[in-house]
């Protein structure tokens, strides 16, 4: 039997207590963000950092950039189909009988994206390590270097409704024909359109800005307490209105989704295409 997950997140102590369990898979979903000469974001696999700088003992590297995304997608981290998800999950040892804990070495957005992706395809026994590798290292816990060979895995993936929002749903909220709250997880400067390299800067009309970096403690990068998380959002969220979270590529938005689930407000969807898709449409309105 897999260890019983304590919720959508687990603590470092919980993971330390369960490391080595036969039915536990620990995944490092780290992606590195670089800037080119123009200031545009570039993404690199975190595999080398995982191998050389170290990882939580027994953790398998999960390539969110190339394996757990659609290789033919129109933007980075495009949501894959069920066939790709099944193949990716098998490659890192996920089975129907396993519990999965995901972490990263950043602020948790990469882990949240993989958590949301697995949930969205019907795999429920998955959690994010609260604070990720940062909290693990702050507490002086051991790490290993080198590759960990994954066991043979295999799940049946089936996409769940109510997890992902598409452009037409967002358009209806922007137009006021559907209820909902649009929440942007980008930093304030990118929300205002004063920083960043997006070809059409700014944000979706009517949306509010709750940066993903504000959801976690500065030092440990663990999530704020539920009451503090909920206080970051407009009152409509407290009243239970549907939230559609977005960002640049649908990654930081997954941290928004996780924070709302932790705060007891699971009525949330992630706009997978986010601003990458929205900005590609010259007729789609933006606010700067």
PDB file of N, CA and C in Angstrom, residues 190-264:
ATOM      1  N   UNK A 190       5.348  42.524 -15.042  1.00  0.00           N
ATOM      2  CA  UNK A 190       4.848  41.856 -16.245  1.00  0.00           C
ATOM      3  C   UNK A 190       3.344  42.015 -16.356  1.00  0.00           C
ATOM      4  N   UNK A 191       2.647  42.007 -15.233  1.00  0.00           N
ATOM      5  CA  UNK A 191       1.201  42.234 -15.248  1.00  0.00           C
ATOM      6  C   UNK A 191       0.888  43.622 -15.804  1.00  0.00           C
ATOM      7  N   UNK A 192       1.665  44.613 -15.380  1.00  0.00           N
ATOM      8  CA  UNK A 192       1.427  45.992 -15.847  1.00  0.00           C
ATOM      9  C   UNK A 192       1.954  46.221 -17.251  1.00  0.00           C
ATOM     10  N   UNK A 193       2.824  45.321 -17.725  1.00  0.00           N
ATOM     11  CA  UNK A 193       3.393  45.484 -19.050  1.00  0.00           C
ATOM     12  C   UNK A 193       4.626  46.348 -19.088  1.00  0.00           C
ATOM     13  N   UNK A 194       5.215  46.650 -17.917  1.00  0.00           N
ATOM     14  CA  UNK A 194       6.399  47.505 -17.867  1.00  0.00           C
ATOM     15  C   UNK A 194       7.698  46.708 -17.913  1.00  0.00           C
ATOM     16  N   UNK A 195       7.637  45.412 -17.662  1.00  0.00           N
ATOM     17  CA  UNK A 195       8.802  44.538 -17.755  1.00  0.00           C
ATOM     18  C   UNK A 195       8.414  43.297 -18.549  1.00  0.00           C
ATOM     19  N   UNK A 196       9.401  42.468 -18.837  1.00  0.00           N
ATOM     20  CA  UNK A 196       9.140  41.251 -19.593  1.00  0.00           C
ATOM     21  C   UNK A 196       9.360  41.469 -21.072  1.00  0.00           C
ATOM     22  N   UNK A 197       9.310  40.370 -21.813  1.00  0.00           N
ATOM     23  CA  UNK A 197       9.621  40.432 -23.242  1.00  0.00           C
ATOM     24  C   UNK A 197       8.453  39.982 -24.114  1.00  0.00           C
ATOM     25  N   UNK A 198       7.258  39.947 -23.546  1.00  0.00           N
ATOM     26  CA  UNK A 198       6.101  39.531 -24.332  1.00  0.00           C
ATOM     27  C   UNK A 198       5.887  40.498 -25.492  1.00  0.00           C
ATOM     28  N   UNK A 199       5.561  39.930 -26.649  1.00  0.00           N
ATOM     29  CA  UNK A 199       5.381  40.776 -27.835  1.00  0.00           C
ATOM     30  C   UNK A 199       4.182  41.700 -27.708  1.00  0.00           C
ATOM     31  N   UNK A 200       3.220  41.345 -26.878  1.00  0.00           N
ATOM     32  CA  UNK A 200       2.081  42.216 -26.599  1.00  0.00           C
ATOM     33  C   UNK A 200       1.940  42.300 -25.082  1.00  0.00           C
ATOM     34  N   UNK A 201       2.651  43.235 -24.436  1.00  0.00           N
ATOM     35  CA  UNK A 201       2.693  43.272 -22.975  1.00  0.00           C
ATOM     36  C   UNK A 201       1.347  43.627 -22.366  1.00  0.00           C
ATOM     37  N   UNK A 202       1.230  43.330 -21.069  1.00  0.00           N
ATOM     38  CA  UNK A 202       0.022  43.658 -20.337  1.00  0.00           C
ATOM     39  C   UNK A 202      -0.703  42.432 -19.835  1.00  0.00           C
ATOM     40  N   UNK A 203      -1.972  42.625 -19.480  1.00  0.00           N
ATOM     41  CA  UNK A 203      -2.743  41.544 -18.864  1.00  0.00           C
ATOM     42  C   UNK A 203      -4.145  41.466 -19.450  1.00  0.00           C
ATOM     43  N   UNK A 204      -4.844  40.425 -19.118  1.00  0.00           N
ATOM     44  CA  UNK A 204      -6.209  40.239 -19.607  1.00  0.00           C
ATOM     45  C   UNK A 204      -7.146  41.251 -18.950  1.00  0.00           C
ATOM     46  N   UNK A 205      -8.038  41.848 -19.704  1.00  0.00           N
ATOM     47  CA  UNK A 205      -8.965  42.824 -19.133  1.00  0.00           C
ATOM     48  C   UNK A 205      -9.763  42.245 -17.971  1.00  0.00           C
ATOM     49  N   UNK A 206      -9.825  43.014 -16.887  1.00  0.00           N
ATOM     50  CA  UNK A 206     -10.606  42.607 -15.725  1.00  0.00           C
ATOM     51  C   UNK A 206      -9.902  41.663 -14.776  1.00  0.00           C
ATOM     52  N   UNK A 207      -8.685  41.245 -15.115  1.00  0.00           N
ATOM     53  CA  UNK A 207      -7.994  40.292 -14.254  1.00  0.00           C
ATOM     54  C   UNK A 207      -7.301  40.988 -13.099  1.00  0.00           C
ATOM     55  N   UNK A 208      -7.017  40.206 -12.051  1.00  0.00           N
ATOM     56  CA  UNK A 208      -6.300  40.711 -10.883  1.00  0.00           C
ATOM     57  C   UNK A 208      -4.948  40.019 -10.817  1.00  0.00           C
ATOM     58  N   UNK A 209      -4.016  40.660 -10.148  1.00  0.00           N
ATOM     59  CA  UNK A 209      -2.649  40.151 -10.067  1.00  0.00           C
ATOM     60  C   UNK A 209      -2.353  39.616  -8.672  1.00  0.00           C
ATOM     61  N   UNK A 210      -2.102  38.308  -8.583  1.00  0.00           N
ATOM     62  CA  UNK A 210      -1.619  37.673  -7.356  1.00  0.00           C
ATOM     63  C   UNK A 210      -0.366  36.896  -7.748  1.00  0.00           C
ATOM     64  N   UNK A 211       0.810  37.526  -7.678  1.00  0.00           N
ATOM     65  CA  UNK A 211       2.031  36.868  -8.150  1.00  0.00           C
ATOM     66  C   UNK A 211       2.300  35.563  -7.414  1.00  0.00           C
ATOM     67  N   UNK A 212       2.755  34.574  -8.157  1.00  0.00           N
ATOM     68  CA  UNK A 212       3.047  33.269  -7.549  1.00  0.00           C
ATOM     69  C   UNK A 212       4.084  33.404  -6.443  1.00  0.00           C
ATOM     70  N   UNK A 213       5.027  34.334  -6.599  1.00  0.00           N
ATOM     71  CA  UNK A 213       6.069  34.513  -5.575  1.00  0.00           C
ATOM     72  C   UNK A 213       5.499  34.975  -4.245  1.00  0.00           C
ATOM     73  N   UNK A 214       4.307  35.569  -4.242  1.00  0.00           N
ATOM     74  CA  UNK A 214       3.696  36.062  -3.007  1.00  0.00           C
ATOM     75  C   UNK A 214       2.964  34.964  -2.241  1.00  0.00           C
ATOM     76  N   UNK A 215       2.862  33.798  -2.824  1.00  0.00           N
ATOM     77  CA  UNK A 215       2.112  32.707  -2.194  1.00  0.00           C
ATOM     78  C   UNK A 215       2.929  31.938  -1.174  1.00  0.00           C
ATOM     79  N   UNK A 216       4.249  32.149  -1.177  1.00  0.00           N
ATOM     80  CA  UNK A 216       5.143  31.353  -0.332  1.00  0.00           C
ATOM     81  C   UNK A 216       5.965  32.259   0.573  1.00  0.00           C
ATOM     82  N   UNK A 217       6.453  31.666   1.664  1.00  0.00           N
ATOM     83  CA  UNK A 217       7.361  32.372   2.561  1.00  0.00           C
ATOM     84  C   UNK A 217       8.674  32.646   1.836  1.00  0.00           C
ATOM     85  N   UNK A 218       9.281  33.784   2.135  1.00  0.00           N
ATOM     86  CA  UNK A 218      10.475  34.198   1.410  1.00  0.00           C
ATOM     87  C   UNK A 218      11.644  33.240   1.622  1.00  0.00           C
ATOM     88  N   UNK A 219      11.879  32.793   2.848  1.00  0.00           N
ATOM     89  CA  UNK A 219      13.039  31.964   3.138  1.00  0.00           C
ATOM     90  C   UNK A 219      12.859  30.503   2.796  1.00  0.00           C
ATOM     91  N   UNK A 220      11.857  29.880   3.386  1.00  0.00           N
ATOM     92  CA  UNK A 220      11.652  28.436   3.218  1.00  0.00           C
ATOM     93  C   UNK A 220      10.917  28.077   1.940  1.00  0.00           C
ATOM     94  N   UNK A 221      10.227  29.056   1.348  1.00  0.00           N
ATOM     95  CA  UNK A 221       9.401  28.845   0.160  1.00  0.00           C
ATOM     96  C   UNK A 221       8.259  27.868   0.404  1.00  0.00           C
ATOM     97  N   UNK A 222       7.866  27.739   1.644  1.00  0.00           N
ATOM     98  CA  UNK A 222       6.661  26.980   1.959  1.00  0.00           C
ATOM     99  C   UNK A 222       5.452  27.884   1.779  1.00  0.00           C
ATOM    100  N   UNK A 223       4.303  27.282   1.457  1.00  0.00           N
ATOM    101  CA  UNK A 223       3.101  28.066   1.222  1.00  0.00           C
ATOM    102  C   UNK A 223       2.633  28.754   2.506  1.00  0.00           C
ATOM    103  N   UNK A 224       2.049  29.944   2.334  1.00  0.00           N
ATOM    104  CA  UNK A 224       1.433  30.641   3.451  1.00  0.00           C
ATOM    105  C   UNK A 224       0.297  29.812   4.039  1.00  0.00           C
ATOM    106  N   UNK A 225      -0.105  30.163   5.232  1.00  0.00           N
ATOM    107  CA  UNK A 225      -1.250  29.503   5.849  1.00  0.00           C
ATOM    108  C   UNK A 225      -2.518  29.804   5.040  1.00  0.00           C
ATOM    109  N   UNK A 226      -3.510  28.886   5.071  1.00  0.00           N
ATOM    110  CA  UNK A 226      -4.715  29.064   4.235  1.00  0.00           C
ATOM    111  C   UNK A 226      -5.382  30.426   4.362  1.00  0.00           C
ATOM    112  N   UNK A 227      -5.497  30.945   5.575  1.00  0.00           N
ATOM    113  CA  UNK A 227      -6.167  32.240   5.740  1.00  0.00           C
ATOM    114  C   UNK A 227      -5.379  33.357   5.061  1.00  0.00           C
ATOM    115  N   UNK A 228      -4.056  33.301   5.172  1.00  0.00           N
ATOM    116  CA  UNK A 228      -3.218  34.315   4.529  1.00  0.00           C
ATOM    117  C   UNK A 228      -3.275  34.186   3.011  1.00  0.00           C
ATOM    118  N   UNK A 229      -3.349  32.958   2.517  1.00  0.00           N
ATOM    119  CA  UNK A 229      -3.479  32.759   1.071  1.00  0.00           C
ATOM    120  C   UNK A 229      -4.780  33.356   0.564  1.00  0.00           C
ATOM    121  N   UNK A 230      -5.860  33.055   1.243  1.00  0.00           N
ATOM    122  CA  UNK A 230      -7.160  33.526   0.774  1.00  0.00           C
ATOM    123  C   UNK A 230      -7.244  35.052   0.811  1.00  0.00           C
ATOM    124  N   UNK A 231      -6.543  35.662   1.757  1.00  0.00           N
ATOM    125  CA  UNK A 231      -6.566  37.123   1.869  1.00  0.00           C
ATOM    126  C   UNK A 231      -5.907  37.812   0.670  1.00  0.00           C
ATOM    127  N   UNK A 232      -5.113  37.083  -0.097  1.00  0.00           N
ATOM    128  CA  UNK A 232      -4.462  37.663  -1.265  1.00  0.00           C
ATOM    129  C   UNK A 232      -5.423  37.836  -2.437  1.00  0.00           C
ATOM    130  N   UNK A 233      -6.547  37.125  -2.398  1.00  0.00           N
ATOM    131  CA  UNK A 233      -7.465  37.091  -3.531  1.00  0.00           C
ATOM    132  C   UNK A 233      -8.669  37.999  -3.287  1.00  0.00           C
ATOM    133  N   UNK A 234      -9.342  38.423  -4.367  1.00  0.00           N
ATOM    134  CA  UNK A 234     -10.530  39.267  -4.203  1.00  0.00           C
ATOM    135  C   UNK A 234     -11.661  38.513  -3.509  1.00  0.00           C
ATOM    136  N   UNK A 235     -12.592  39.266  -2.957  1.00  0.00           N
ATOM    137  CA  UNK A 235     -13.669  38.669  -2.156  1.00  0.00           C
ATOM    138  C   UNK A 235     -14.491  37.663  -2.964  1.00  0.00           C
ATOM    139  N   UNK A 236     -14.616  37.875  -4.258  1.00  0.00           N
ATOM    140  CA  UNK A 236     -15.406  36.948  -5.077  1.00  0.00           C
ATOM    141  C   UNK A 236     -14.880  35.524  -4.970  1.00  0.00           C
ATOM    142  N   UNK A 237     -13.574  35.375  -4.767  1.00  0.00           N
ATOM    143  CA  UNK A 237     -13.002  34.035  -4.613  1.00  0.00           C
ATOM    144  C   UNK A 237     -13.493  33.411  -3.314  1.00  0.00           C
ATOM    145  N   UNK A 238     -13.549  34.210  -2.243  1.00  0.00           N
ATOM    146  CA  UNK A 238     -14.066  33.714  -0.968  1.00  0.00           C
ATOM    147  C   UNK A 238     -15.521  33.294  -1.087  1.00  0.00           C
ATOM    148  N   UNK A 239     -16.246  33.963  -1.972  1.00  0.00           N
ATOM    149  CA  UNK A 239     -17.662  33.629  -2.161  1.00  0.00           C
ATOM    150  C   UNK A 239     -17.862  32.396  -3.036  1.00  0.00           C
ATOM    151  N   UNK A 240     -16.759  31.819  -3.514  1.00  0.00           N
ATOM    152  CA  UNK A 240     -16.854  30.567  -4.263  1.00  0.00           C
ATOM    153  C   UNK A 240     -16.938  30.713  -5.759  1.00  0.00           C
ATOM    154  N   UNK A 241     -16.737  31.926  -6.272  1.00  0.00           N
ATOM    155  CA  UNK A 241     -16.824  32.109  -7.721  1.00  0.00           C
ATOM    156  C   UNK A 241     -15.666  31.388  -8.416  1.00  0.00           C
ATOM    157  N   UNK A 242     -15.930  30.905  -9.609  1.00  0.00           N
ATOM    158  CA  UNK A 242     -14.932  30.204 -10.399  1.00  0.00           C
ATOM    159  C   UNK A 242     -13.725  31.095 -10.684  1.00  0.00           C
ATOM    160  N   UNK A 243     -12.514  30.532 -10.505  1.00  0.00           N
ATOM    161  CA  UNK A 243     -11.280  31.235 -10.818  1.00  0.00           C
ATOM    162  C   UNK A 243     -10.631  30.570 -12.028  1.00  0.00           C
ATOM    163  N   UNK A 244     -10.182  31.378 -12.962  1.00  0.00           N
ATOM    164  CA  UNK A 244      -9.316  30.886 -14.028  1.00  0.00           C
ATOM    165  C   UNK A 244      -7.965  31.562 -13.849  1.00  0.00           C
ATOM    166  N   UNK A 245      -6.961  30.755 -13.582  1.00  0.00           N
ATOM    167  CA  UNK A 245      -5.607  31.254 -13.350  1.00  0.00           C
ATOM    168  C   UNK A 245      -4.823  31.225 -14.653  1.00  0.00           C
ATOM    169  N   UNK A 246      -4.022  32.260 -14.862  1.00  0.00           N
ATOM    170  CA  UNK A 246      -3.188  32.298 -16.062  1.00  0.00           C
ATOM    171  C   UNK A 246      -1.856  32.940 -15.724  1.00  0.00           C
ATOM    172  N   UNK A 247      -0.912  32.825 -16.643  1.00  0.00           N
ATOM    173  CA  UNK A 247       0.412  33.444 -16.483  1.00  0.00           C
ATOM    174  C   UNK A 247       0.989  33.599 -17.881  1.00  0.00           C
ATOM    175  N   UNK A 248       2.253  33.256 -18.085  1.00  0.00           N
ATOM    176  CA  UNK A 248       2.821  33.318 -19.418  1.00  0.00           C
ATOM    177  C   UNK A 248       2.598  32.046 -20.202  1.00  0.00           C
ATOM    178  N   UNK A 249       2.875  30.899 -19.550  1.00  0.00           N
ATOM    179  CA  UNK A 249       2.789  29.603 -20.241  1.00  0.00           C
ATOM    180  C   UNK A 249       1.964  28.575 -19.476  1.00  0.00           C
ATOM    181  N   UNK A 250       1.208  28.986 -18.462  1.00  0.00           N
ATOM    182  CA  UNK A 250       0.379  28.040 -17.723  1.00  0.00           C
ATOM    183  C   UNK A 250       1.120  27.279 -16.640  1.00  0.00           C
ATOM    184  N   UNK A 251       2.289  27.766 -16.223  1.00  0.00           N
ATOM    185  CA  UNK A 251       3.078  27.092 -15.183  1.00  0.00           C
ATOM    186  C   UNK A 251       2.848  27.749 -13.821  1.00  0.00           C
ATOM    187  N   UNK A 252       3.188  29.032 -13.698  1.00  0.00           N
ATOM    188  CA  UNK A 252       2.953  29.724 -12.430  1.00  0.00           C
ATOM    189  C   UNK A 252       1.473  29.681 -12.048  1.00  0.00           C
ATOM    190  N   UNK A 253       0.600  29.639 -13.057  1.00  0.00           N
ATOM    191  CA  UNK A 253      -0.839  29.551 -12.784  1.00  0.00           C
ATOM    192  C   UNK A 253      -1.189  28.291 -12.003  1.00  0.00           C
ATOM    193  N   UNK A 254      -0.404  27.223 -12.173  1.00  0.00           N
ATOM    194  CA  UNK A 254      -0.656  26.004 -11.408  1.00  0.00           C
ATOM    195  C   UNK A 254      -0.388  26.217  -9.927  1.00  0.00           C
ATOM    196  N   UNK A 255       0.560  27.101  -9.591  1.00  0.00           N
ATOM    197  CA  UNK A 255       0.787  27.448  -8.189  1.00  0.00           C
ATOM    198  C   UNK A 255      -0.414  28.194  -7.625  1.00  0.00           C
ATOM    199  N   UNK A 256      -1.038  29.034  -8.448  1.00  0.00           N
ATOM    200  CA  UNK A 256      -2.285  29.679  -8.045  1.00  0.00           C
ATOM    201  C   UNK A 256      -3.339  28.634  -7.719  1.00  0.00           C
ATOM    202  N   UNK A 257      -3.478  27.648  -8.601  1.00  0.00           N
ATOM    203  CA  UNK A 257      -4.459  26.583  -8.369  1.00  0.00           C
ATOM    204  C   UNK A 257      -4.164  25.844  -7.074  1.00  0.00           C
ATOM    205  N   UNK A 258      -2.894  25.526  -6.843  1.00  0.00           N
ATOM    206  CA  UNK A 258      -2.526  24.810  -5.620  1.00  0.00           C
ATOM    207  C   UNK A 258      -2.834  25.650  -4.391  1.00  0.00           C
ATOM    208  N   UNK A 259      -2.522  26.940  -4.444  1.00  0.00           N
ATOM    209  CA  UNK A 259      -2.778  27.797  -3.283  1.00  0.00           C
ATOM    210  C   UNK A 259      -4.260  27.867  -2.953  1.00  0.00           C
ATOM    211  N   UNK A 260      -5.103  27.903  -3.971  1.00  0.00           N
ATOM    212  CA  UNK A 260      -6.540  27.975  -3.730  1.00  0.00           C
ATOM    213  C   UNK A 260      -7.092  26.664  -3.194  1.00  0.00           C
ATOM    214  N   UNK A 261      -6.563  25.553  -3.668  1.00  0.00           N
ATOM    215  CA  UNK A 261      -6.956  24.260  -3.095  1.00  0.00           C
ATOM    216  C   UNK A 261      -6.556  24.203  -1.622  1.00  0.00           C
ATOM    217  N   UNK A 262      -5.344  24.668  -1.310  1.00  0.00           N
ATOM    218  CA  UNK A 262      -4.894  24.695   0.085  1.00  0.00           C
ATOM    219  C   UNK A 262      -5.777  25.604   0.936  1.00  0.00           C
ATOM    220  N   UNK A 263      -6.290  26.678   0.327  1.00  0.00           N
ATOM    221  CA  UNK A 263      -7.130  27.633   1.048  1.00  0.00           C
ATOM    222  C   UNK A 263      -8.593  27.200   1.099  1.00  0.00           C
ATOM    223  N   UNK A 264      -8.893  26.021   0.576  1.00  0.00           N
ATOM    224  CA  UNK A 264     -10.263  25.523   0.621  1.00  0.00           C
ATOM    225  C   UNK A 264     -11.159  26.060  -0.466  1.00  0.00           C
TER     226      UNK A 264
END
